[in-house]
mmCIF file of C-alpha atoms in Angstrom:
data_model
loop_
_atom_site.group_PDB
_atom_site.id
_atom_site.type_symbol
_atom_site.label_atom_id
_atom_site.label_comp_id
_atom_site.label_asym_id
_atom_site.label_seq_id
_atom_site.Cartn_x
_atom_site.Cartn_y
_atom_site.Cartn_z
ATOM 1 C CA MET A 1 42.573 -20.223 -75.363
ATOM 2 C CA SER A 2 40.468 -19.246 -72.406
ATOM 3 C CA ARG A 3 39.001 -15.806 -73.058
ATOM 4 C CA ILE A 4 39.680 -14.710 -69.500
ATOM 5 C CA GLY A 5 42.955 -16.607 -69.036
ATOM 6 C CA LYS A 6 44.682 -15.207 -72.117
ATOM 7 C CA LEU A 7 44.298 -11.583 -70.996
ATOM 8 C CA PRO A 8 47.414 -10.196 -69.287
ATOM 9 C CA ILE A 9 46.982 -8.648 -65.831
ATOM 10 C CA VAL A 10 48.166 -5.028 -65.947
ATOM 11 C CA LEU A 11 50.133 -3.993 -62.858
ATOM 12 C CA PRO A 12 49.606 -0.427 -61.575
ATOM 13 C CA ALA A 13 52.533 1.575 -60.196
ATOM 14 C CA GLY A 14 53.619 0.631 -56.671
ATOM 15 C CA ILE A 15 52.650 -3.046 -56.918
ATOM 16 C CA GLU A 16 55.275 -5.723 -56.342
ATOM 17 C CA VAL A 17 54.623 -9.275 -57.598
ATOM 18 C CA LYS A 18 56.804 -12.293 -56.861
ATOM 19 C CA VAL A 19 56.403 -15.907 -58.046
ATOM 20 C CA ASN A 20 58.060 -18.409 -55.694
ATOM 21 C CA LYS A 21 59.549 -21.783 -56.655
ATOM 22 C CA ASP A 22 56.502 -23.642 -55.277
ATOM 23 C CA ASN A 23 54.345 -21.660 -57.778
ATOM 24 C CA SER A 24 52.800 -19.361 -55.167
ATOM 25 C CA VAL A 25 52.158 -15.764 -56.203
ATOM 26 C CA VAL A 26 52.765 -12.965 -53.672
ATOM 27 C CA VAL A 27 51.284 -9.523 -54.430
ATOM 28 C CA LYS A 28 52.311 -6.523 -52.281
ATOM 29 C CA GLY A 29 50.721 -3.106 -52.463
ATOM 30 C CA PRO A 30 49.698 -0.084 -50.380
ATOM 31 C CA LYS A 31 46.652 -1.868 -48.858
ATOM 32 C CA GLY A 32 48.463 -5.062 -47.843
ATOM 33 C CA GLU A 33 49.957 -8.334 -49.018
ATOM 34 C CA LEU A 34 48.156 -11.385 -50.450
ATOM 35 C CA THR A 35 49.371 -14.875 -51.378
ATOM 36 C CA GLN A 36 47.791 -17.434 -53.740
ATOM 37 C CA GLN A 37 48.993 -20.977 -54.374
ATOM 38 C CA VAL A 38 48.767 -21.765 -58.127
ATOM 39 C CA ASN A 39 48.503 -25.286 -59.553
ATOM 40 C CA PRO A 40 51.911 -26.397 -60.932
ATOM 41 C CA VAL A 41 50.519 -27.017 -64.464
ATOM 42 C CA ILE A 42 49.763 -23.280 -64.894
ATOM 43 C CA LYS A 43 52.881 -21.240 -65.667
ATOM 44 C CA VAL A 44 52.944 -17.716 -64.202
ATOM 45 C CA THR A 45 55.393 -15.180 -65.632
ATOM 46 C CA VAL A 46 55.897 -11.583 -64.519
ATOM 47 C CA GLU A 47 56.893 -9.147 -67.279
ATOM 48 C CA GLU A 48 57.785 -5.451 -66.834
ATOM 49 C CA ASN A 49 54.243 -4.239 -65.977
ATOM 50 C CA SER A 50 52.000 -7.284 -66.447
ATOM 51 C CA ILE A 51 51.420 -10.875 -65.359
ATOM 52 C CA VAL A 52 50.810 -13.567 -67.985
ATOM 53 C CA LEU A 53 49.435 -17.058 -67.281
ATOM 54 C CA GLU A 54 49.968 -19.976 -69.667
ATOM 55 C CA ARG A 55 48.585 -23.515 -69.727
ATOM 56 C CA PRO A 56 50.241 -26.614 -71.212
ATOM 57 C CA THR A 57 47.301 -28.077 -73.191
ATOM 58 C CA ASP A 58 43.721 -27.325 -74.244
ATOM 59 C CA GLN A 59 42.208 -30.007 -72.021
ATOM 60 C CA LYS A 60 39.092 -28.946 -70.132
ATOM 61 C CA PRO A 61 40.657 -28.980 -66.598
ATOM 62 C CA HIS A 62 43.595 -26.893 -67.809
ATOM 63 C CA LYS A 63 41.256 -24.378 -69.452
ATOM 64 C CA ALA A 64 39.218 -24.097 -66.260
ATOM 65 C CA MET A 65 42.297 -23.561 -64.052
ATOM 66 C CA HIS A 66 43.725 -21.050 -66.531
ATOM 67 C CA GLY A 67 40.740 -18.703 -66.204
ATOM 68 C CA LEU A 68 40.336 -19.354 -62.477
ATOM 69 C CA TYR A 69 43.888 -18.444 -61.474
ATOM 70 C CA ARG A 70 43.922 -15.419 -63.790
ATOM 71 C CA SER A 71 40.780 -14.101 -62.050
ATOM 72 C CA LEU A 72 42.148 -14.847 -58.568
ATOM 73 C CA ILE A 73 45.438 -13.048 -59.235
ATOM 74 C CA SER A 74 43.595 -10.130 -60.869
ATOM 75 C CA ASN A 75 41.379 -9.827 -57.761
ATOM 76 C CA MET A 76 44.525 -9.807 -55.600
ATOM 77 C CA VAL A 77 46.020 -6.930 -57.638
ATOM 78 C CA VAL A 78 42.799 -4.901 -57.382
ATOM 79 C CA GLY A 79 42.558 -5.691 -53.655
ATOM 80 C CA VAL A 80 46.039 -4.453 -52.731
ATOM 81 C CA THR A 81 45.612 -1.256 -54.809
ATOM 82 C CA GLU A 82 41.984 -0.181 -54.230
ATOM 83 C CA GLY A 83 40.579 -2.692 -51.720
ATOM 84 C CA TYR A 84 37.045 -4.066 -51.511
ATOM 85 C CA LYS A 85 34.046 -2.698 -49.625
ATOM 86 C CA THR A 86 30.730 -4.389 -48.808
ATOM 87 C CA GLU A 87 27.734 -2.747 -47.131
ATOM 88 C CA GLN A 88 24.895 -4.652 -45.460
ATOM 89 C CA GLU A 89 21.624 -3.236 -44.166
ATOM 90 C CA LEU A 90 19.593 -4.535 -41.201
ATOM 91 C CA VAL A 91 15.888 -4.248 -42.028
ATOM 92 C CA GLY A 92 13.498 -4.844 -39.133
ATOM 93 C CA VAL A 93 12.111 -3.286 -35.972
ATOM 94 C CA GLY A 94 14.678 -3.409 -33.167
ATOM 95 C CA TYR A 95 17.508 -4.741 -35.338
ATOM 96 C CA ARG A 96 20.790 -3.186 -34.198
ATOM 97 C CA ALA A 97 24.493 -3.531 -34.920
ATOM 98 C CA THR A 98 27.464 -2.216 -32.974
ATOM 99 C CA SER A 99 31.152 -2.823 -33.547
ATOM 100 C CA LYS A 100 33.735 -2.806 -30.768
ATOM 101 C CA GLY A 101 37.122 -3.303 -32.402
ATOM 102 C CA GLN A 102 36.946 -6.607 -34.286
ATOM 103 C CA ILE A 103 33.804 -7.843 -32.504
ATOM 104 C CA LEU A 104 30.451 -7.233 -34.188
ATOM 105 C CA GLU A 105 27.403 -7.319 -31.911
ATOM 106 C CA LEU A 106 24.056 -7.950 -33.621
ATOM 107 C CA ALA A 107 20.500 -7.784 -32.257
ATOM 108 C CA LEU A 108 18.356 -9.547 -34.867
ATOM 109 C CA GLY A 109 15.120 -10.287 -33.035
ATOM 110 C CA PHE A 110 16.375 -13.355 -31.180
ATOM 111 C CA SER A 111 16.233 -13.686 -27.393
ATOM 112 C CA HIS A 112 20.017 -13.221 -27.296
ATOM 113 C CA LEU A 113 22.631 -10.977 -28.892
ATOM 114 C CA ILE A 114 24.939 -12.419 -31.545
ATOM 115 C CA HIS A 115 28.642 -11.703 -31.005
ATOM 116 C CA MET A 116 30.788 -12.332 -34.061
ATOM 117 C CA GLU A 117 34.558 -12.024 -34.081
ATOM 118 C CA ILE A 118 35.743 -10.620 -37.414
ATOM 119 C CA ALA A 119 39.092 -11.627 -38.959
ATOM 120 C CA PRO A 120 41.870 -9.058 -38.376
ATOM 121 C CA GLU A 121 42.274 -8.518 -42.142
ATOM 122 C CA VAL A 122 38.713 -7.114 -42.342
ATOM 123 C CA LYS A 123 37.854 -3.646 -41.015
ATOM 124 C CA VAL A 124 34.268 -3.471 -39.739
ATOM 125 C CA THR A 125 32.149 -0.421 -38.908
ATOM 126 C CA ALA A 126 28.500 -0.233 -37.893
ATOM 127 C CA VAL A 127 26.548 3.004 -38.424
ATOM 128 C CA THR A 128 23.084 3.655 -37.026
ATOM 129 C CA ASP A 129 21.414 6.898 -38.103
ATOM 130 C CA LYS A 130 18.134 8.077 -36.627
ATOM 131 C CA ARG A 131 15.076 6.891 -38.616
ATOM 132 C CA ALA A 132 17.264 4.721 -40.870
ATOM 133 C CA ASN A 133 18.273 1.098 -40.935
ATOM 134 C CA PRO A 134 21.643 0.200 -39.365
ATOM 135 C CA ILE A 135 24.399 -0.354 -41.947
ATOM 136 C CA ILE A 136 27.411 -2.652 -41.505
ATOM 137 C CA THR A 137 30.432 -1.765 -43.653
ATOM 138 C CA LEU A 138 33.210 -4.309 -44.290
ATOM 139 C CA GLU A 139 36.526 -3.277 -45.893
ATOM 140 C CA SER A 140 39.433 -5.531 -46.845
ATOM 141 C CA CYS A 141 41.988 -6.232 -49.562
ATOM 142 C CA ASP A 142 40.949 -9.918 -49.759
ATOM 143 C CA LYS A 143 37.813 -10.341 -51.908
ATOM 144 C CA GLN A 144 37.251 -13.963 -50.901
ATOM 145 C CA LEU A 145 37.500 -13.254 -47.162
ATOM 146 C CA ILE A 146 35.204 -10.205 -47.258
ATOM 147 C CA GLY A 147 32.590 -12.214 -49.182
ATOM 148 C CA GLN A 148 32.801 -15.072 -46.698
ATOM 149 C CA VAL A 149 32.350 -12.737 -43.703
ATOM 150 C CA ALA A 150 29.425 -10.947 -45.396
ATOM 151 C CA ALA A 151 27.743 -14.289 -46.172
ATOM 152 C CA LYS A 152 28.172 -15.389 -42.541
ATOM 153 C CA ILE A 153 26.560 -12.165 -41.244
ATOM 154 C CA ARG A 154 23.685 -12.558 -43.725
ATOM 155 C CA SER A 155 23.152 -16.207 -42.689
ATOM 156 C CA PHE A 156 22.138 -15.134 -39.153
ATOM 157 C CA ARG A 157 18.862 -13.683 -40.491
ATOM 158 C CA LYS A 158 18.265 -13.915 -44.246
ATOM 159 C CA PRO A 159 15.686 -11.510 -45.701
ATOM 160 C CA GLU A 160 12.225 -13.072 -45.733
ATOM 161 C CA PRO A 161 10.039 -12.620 -48.830
ATOM 162 C CA TYR A 162 6.888 -11.155 -47.183
ATOM 163 C CA LYS A 163 8.096 -8.069 -45.284
ATOM 164 C CA GLY A 164 11.753 -8.064 -46.341
ATOM 165 C CA LYS A 165 13.028 -8.243 -42.749
ATOM 166 C CA GLY A 166 16.582 -9.481 -42.275
ATOM 167 C CA VAL A 167 20.169 -8.731 -43.260
ATOM 168 C CA LYS A 168 20.504 -7.679 -46.896
ATOM 169 C CA PHE A 169 23.144 -6.044 -49.056
ATOM 170 C CA VAL A 170 22.669 -2.334 -49.765
ATOM 171 C CA GLY A 171 21.007 -2.007 -53.160
ATOM 172 C CA GLU A 172 19.896 -5.656 -53.280
ATOM 173 C CA GLN A 173 16.506 -6.257 -54.902
ATOM 174 C CA LEU A 174 14.492 -8.784 -52.905
ATOM 175 C CA ARG A 175 11.910 -11.034 -54.482
ATOM 176 C CA ARG A 176 8.707 -10.224 -52.628
ATOM 177 C CA LYS A 177 5.587 -12.402 -52.248
ATOM 178 C CA ALA A 178 1.992 -11.415 -51.757
ATOM 179 C CA GLY A 179 0.375 -12.370 -48.472
ATOM 180 C CA LYS A 180 -2.555 -14.738 -47.777
ATOM 181 C CA SER A 181 -5.245 -12.219 -48.717
ATOM 182 C CA ALA A 182 -3.867 -11.723 -52.242
ATOM 183 C CA GLY A 183 -5.573 -14.879 -53.534
ATOM 184 C CA LYS A 184 -9.133 -13.652 -52.782
#
């Protein structure tokens, strides 16, 4: 069996899981509600305090889907109980970030400001302390959505390898390069 797929998903107290006839899994919790469509070949069963996924055969596609859907449903359970949080740092002179509701306004050294509308499921805050880089904090119960939004923000100005200027995750180690004079 798949090492990941065979593990049961333990349900914490206060979580409600429902499997519909079309094989979609709905997970409700204190942080929200998430839905995932599961391939019909994977059988999802809800026991008293756990979710178990089973596959029909040991063929390679079935093994791959077994582990995939187990991880997706596990991420949904963690998301509706604890939620996910991502922090990004703007490194560079004059780089600023402000959030007005669900609109994030970025000044990243271009001749214009970048206005990005954030999905309503994601809570965004921008903090700028004196003598520190601005930090953008994203919070959501959907791991896939928060990662997609964070990747979109980072794509506006990726960190460059010489000075490290750009949008980077807090705690991320950048691969730095030596400048032109290092060869002499």
